[in-house]
Short mmCIF file of C-alpha atoms in Angstrom, two decimals:
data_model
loop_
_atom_site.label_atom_id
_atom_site.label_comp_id
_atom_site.label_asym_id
_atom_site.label_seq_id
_atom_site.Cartn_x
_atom_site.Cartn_y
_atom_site.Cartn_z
CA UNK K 12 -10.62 12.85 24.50
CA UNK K 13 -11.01 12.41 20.66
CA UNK K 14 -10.91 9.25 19.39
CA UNK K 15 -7.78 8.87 16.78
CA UNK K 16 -8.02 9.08 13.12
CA UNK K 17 -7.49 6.47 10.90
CA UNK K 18 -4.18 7.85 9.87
CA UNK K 19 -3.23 7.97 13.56
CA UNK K 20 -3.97 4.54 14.18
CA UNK K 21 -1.65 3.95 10.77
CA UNK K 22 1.04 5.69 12.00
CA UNK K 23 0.45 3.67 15.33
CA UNK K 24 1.54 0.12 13.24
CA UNK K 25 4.19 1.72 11.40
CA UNK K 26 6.11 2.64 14.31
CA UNK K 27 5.78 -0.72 15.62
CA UNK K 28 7.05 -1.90 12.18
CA UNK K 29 9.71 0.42 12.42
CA UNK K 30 10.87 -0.60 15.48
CA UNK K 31 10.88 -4.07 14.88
CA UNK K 32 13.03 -3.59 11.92
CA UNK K 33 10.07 -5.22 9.53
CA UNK K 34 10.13 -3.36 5.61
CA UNK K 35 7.06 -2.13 4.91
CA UNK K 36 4.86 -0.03 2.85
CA UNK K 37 1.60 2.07 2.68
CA UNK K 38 0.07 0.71 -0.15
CA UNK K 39 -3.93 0.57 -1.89
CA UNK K 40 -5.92 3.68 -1.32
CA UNK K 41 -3.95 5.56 0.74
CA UNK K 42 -1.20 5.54 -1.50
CA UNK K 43 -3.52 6.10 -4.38
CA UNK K 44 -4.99 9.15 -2.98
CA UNK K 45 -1.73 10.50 -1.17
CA UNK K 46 -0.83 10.76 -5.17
CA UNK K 47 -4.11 11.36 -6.83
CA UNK K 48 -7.70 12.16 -5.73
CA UNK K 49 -9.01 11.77 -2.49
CA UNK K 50 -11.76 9.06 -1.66
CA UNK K 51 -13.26 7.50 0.99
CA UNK K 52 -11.50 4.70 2.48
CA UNK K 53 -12.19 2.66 5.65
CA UNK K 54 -8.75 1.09 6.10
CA UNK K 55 -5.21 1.62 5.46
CA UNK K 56 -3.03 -1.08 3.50
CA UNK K 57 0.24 -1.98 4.62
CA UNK K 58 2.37 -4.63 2.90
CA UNK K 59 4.96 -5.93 5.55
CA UNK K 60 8.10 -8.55 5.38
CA UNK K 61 7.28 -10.20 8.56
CA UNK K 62 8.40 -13.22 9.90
CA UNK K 63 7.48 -14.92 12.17
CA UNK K 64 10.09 -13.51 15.00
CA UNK K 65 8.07 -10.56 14.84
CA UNK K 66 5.30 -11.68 15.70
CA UNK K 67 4.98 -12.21 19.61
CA UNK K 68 6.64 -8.72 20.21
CA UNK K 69 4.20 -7.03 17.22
CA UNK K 70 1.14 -8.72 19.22
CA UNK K 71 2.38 -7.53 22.74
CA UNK K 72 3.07 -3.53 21.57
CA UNK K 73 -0.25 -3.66 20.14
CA UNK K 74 -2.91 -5.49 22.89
CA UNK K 75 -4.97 -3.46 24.67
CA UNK K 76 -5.72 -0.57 22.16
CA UNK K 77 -5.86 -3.13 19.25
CA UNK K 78 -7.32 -6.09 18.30
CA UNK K 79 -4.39 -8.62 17.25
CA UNK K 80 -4.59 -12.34 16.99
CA UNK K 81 -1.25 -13.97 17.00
CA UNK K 82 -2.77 -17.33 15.32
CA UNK K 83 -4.39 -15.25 12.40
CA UNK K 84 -0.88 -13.55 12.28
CA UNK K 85 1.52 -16.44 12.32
CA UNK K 86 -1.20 -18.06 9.77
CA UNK K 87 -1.43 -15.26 7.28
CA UNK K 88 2.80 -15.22 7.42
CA UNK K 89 3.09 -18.90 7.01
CA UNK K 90 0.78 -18.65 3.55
CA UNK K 91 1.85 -14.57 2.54
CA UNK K 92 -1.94 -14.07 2.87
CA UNK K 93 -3.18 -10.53 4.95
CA UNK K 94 -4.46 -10.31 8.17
CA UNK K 95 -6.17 -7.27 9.69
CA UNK K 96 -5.68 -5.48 13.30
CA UNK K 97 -8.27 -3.39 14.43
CA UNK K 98 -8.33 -0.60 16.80
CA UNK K 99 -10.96 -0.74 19.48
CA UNK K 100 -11.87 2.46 19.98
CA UNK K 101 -12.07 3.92 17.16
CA UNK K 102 -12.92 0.72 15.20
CA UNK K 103 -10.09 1.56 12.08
CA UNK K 104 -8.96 -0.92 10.49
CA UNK K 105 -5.40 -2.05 9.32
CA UNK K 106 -5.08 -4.78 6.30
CA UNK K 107 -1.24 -6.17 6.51
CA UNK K 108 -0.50 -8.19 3.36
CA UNK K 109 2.33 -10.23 4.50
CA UNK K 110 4.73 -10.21 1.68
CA UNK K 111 7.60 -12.89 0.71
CA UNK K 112 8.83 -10.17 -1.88
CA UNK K 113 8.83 -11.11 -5.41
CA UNK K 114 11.34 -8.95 -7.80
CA UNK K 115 8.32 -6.21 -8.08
CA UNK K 116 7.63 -6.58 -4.73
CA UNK K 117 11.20 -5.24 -3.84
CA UNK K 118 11.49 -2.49 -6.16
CA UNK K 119 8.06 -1.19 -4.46
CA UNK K 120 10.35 -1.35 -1.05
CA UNK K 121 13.40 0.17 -2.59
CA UNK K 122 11.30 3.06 -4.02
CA UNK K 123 9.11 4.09 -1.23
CA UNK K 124 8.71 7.48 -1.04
CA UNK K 125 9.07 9.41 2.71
CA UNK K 126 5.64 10.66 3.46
CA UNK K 127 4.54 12.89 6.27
CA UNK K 128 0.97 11.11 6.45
CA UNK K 129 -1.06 13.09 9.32
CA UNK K 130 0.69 16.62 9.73
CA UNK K 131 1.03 17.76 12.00
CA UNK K 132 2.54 14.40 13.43
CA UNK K 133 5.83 14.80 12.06
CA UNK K 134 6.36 11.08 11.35
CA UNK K 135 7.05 10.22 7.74
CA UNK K 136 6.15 6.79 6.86
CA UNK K 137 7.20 4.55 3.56
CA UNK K 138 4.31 4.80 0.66
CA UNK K 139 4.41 3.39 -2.44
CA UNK K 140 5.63 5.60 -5.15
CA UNK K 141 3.30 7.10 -7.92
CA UNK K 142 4.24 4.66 -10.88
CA UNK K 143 3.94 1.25 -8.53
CA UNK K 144 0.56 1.73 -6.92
CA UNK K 145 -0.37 2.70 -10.39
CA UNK K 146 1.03 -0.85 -11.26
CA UNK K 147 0.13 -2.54 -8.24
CA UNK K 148 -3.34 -1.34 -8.83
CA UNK K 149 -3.89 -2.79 -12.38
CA UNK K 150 -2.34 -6.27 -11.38
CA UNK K 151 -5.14 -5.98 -8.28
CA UNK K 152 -7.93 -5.25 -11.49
CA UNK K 153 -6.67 -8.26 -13.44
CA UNK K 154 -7.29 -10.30 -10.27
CA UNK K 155 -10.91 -9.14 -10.01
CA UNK K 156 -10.76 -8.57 -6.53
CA UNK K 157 -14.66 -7.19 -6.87
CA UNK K 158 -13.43 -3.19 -6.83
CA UNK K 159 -12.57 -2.91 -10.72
CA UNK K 160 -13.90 0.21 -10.91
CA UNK K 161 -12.04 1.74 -7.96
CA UNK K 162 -8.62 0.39 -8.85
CA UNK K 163 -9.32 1.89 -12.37
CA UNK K 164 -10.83 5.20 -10.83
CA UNK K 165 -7.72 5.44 -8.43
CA UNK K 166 -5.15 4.69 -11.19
CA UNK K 167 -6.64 7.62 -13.32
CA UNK K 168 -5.86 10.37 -10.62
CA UNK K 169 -2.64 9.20 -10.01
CA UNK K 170 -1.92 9.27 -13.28
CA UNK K 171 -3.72 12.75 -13.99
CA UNK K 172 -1.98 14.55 -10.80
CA UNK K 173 1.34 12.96 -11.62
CA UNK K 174 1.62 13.30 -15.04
CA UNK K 175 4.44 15.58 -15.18
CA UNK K 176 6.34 13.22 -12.71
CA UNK K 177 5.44 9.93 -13.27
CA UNK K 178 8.81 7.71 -14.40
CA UNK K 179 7.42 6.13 -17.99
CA UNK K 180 9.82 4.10 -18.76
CA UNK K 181 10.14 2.80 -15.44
CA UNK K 182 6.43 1.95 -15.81
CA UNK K 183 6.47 0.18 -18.75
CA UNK K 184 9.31 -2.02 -18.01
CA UNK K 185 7.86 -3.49 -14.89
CA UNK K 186 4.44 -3.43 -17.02
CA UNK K 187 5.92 -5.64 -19.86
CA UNK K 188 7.20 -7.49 -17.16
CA UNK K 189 3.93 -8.35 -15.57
CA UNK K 190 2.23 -8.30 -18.54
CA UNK K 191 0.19 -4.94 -17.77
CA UNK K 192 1.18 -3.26 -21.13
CA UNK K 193 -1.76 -3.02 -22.98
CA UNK K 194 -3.82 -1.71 -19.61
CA UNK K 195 -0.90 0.63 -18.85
CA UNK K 196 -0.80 1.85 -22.69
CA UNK K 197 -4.91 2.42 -22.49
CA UNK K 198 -4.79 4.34 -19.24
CA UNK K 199 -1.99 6.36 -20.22
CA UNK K 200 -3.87 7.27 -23.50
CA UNK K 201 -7.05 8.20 -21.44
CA UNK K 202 -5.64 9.87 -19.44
CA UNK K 203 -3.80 12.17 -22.01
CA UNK K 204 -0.17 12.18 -21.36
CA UNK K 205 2.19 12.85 -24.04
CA UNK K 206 4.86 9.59 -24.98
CA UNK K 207 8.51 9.61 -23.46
#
């Protein structure tokens, strides 16, 4: 038997997500390249509300095919840092940022778009829209998280295979918000699309 993909073991930890009634999101590189360019990636990103209800009966659905540590897990919800789970088998990895959700935070929730993330599963799964990873990715660059060039490299083909869709205005409210405008402004230039 083939071992699963890493968008099967995904779509593994959203249906536990699902089920447990926990919002949540595809977020990072899979989101980036779901609306942009492809890339390698060895992980997926999720960013989850969970508390920590969720976490005894997340643990249980998971042990056995996954690696899950409910101390890590509690931990990483008590602080809204990330903790991973980790497929044995196939050794994928999942990141789940575990979110308290700011104002931006929610709007990324509220705008999720349905995506159908391993066809022919039929399962569609919540991923961040075009215009927040895009946003989402250039707070991650002001943070030097140590992958500058990727989060710029990722924003550009969003922004180049969306350009005829991507929500502007939306985008530079939330970026004068954060303070991403002159970023944004630059990328948007670069990348040649036209003013709303």
């Amino acid at each position: 038997m083939s071992q699963p993909s890493l968008l099967d073991v995904a779509l593994i930890v959203a249906a536990e997500f699902k089920r447990l009634g926990v919002p949540h999101l595809i977020g990072g590189s899979t989101a980036s390249m779901l609306h942009g360019e492809p890339r390698l990636t060895n992980d997926v990103d999720f960013a989850a509300v969970m508390k920590p209800v969720h976490v005894a009966a997340f643990v249980k659905a998971l042990q056995g095919p996954f690696n899950a540590d409910e101390v890590l897990i509690r931990d990483a919800i008590r602080r809204h840092g990330m903790f991973n789970v980790i497929h044995i088998d196939s050794g994928s990895k999942i990141d789940v940022h575990a979110i308290e959700p700011d104002k931006f935070q929610a709007s990324q929730l509220e705008r999720a778009v349905q995506v159908q993330l391993n066809p022919p599963n039929e399962m569609r799964v919540p991923v961040a829209s075009a215009e927040d990873i895009v946003l989402q990715k250039l707070l991650w660059h002001r943070k030097g998280d140590g992958a500058s060039v990727h989060q710029t490299r990722d924003v550009m083909g969003v922004l180049k295979a969306q350009r005829e869709r991507l929500d502007l205005a939306y985008m530079r409210s939330w970026a004068r918000e954060l303070d991403l405008s002159e970023p944004l402004e630059r990328l948007l230039c670069e990348a040649q699309i036209q003013q709303q």
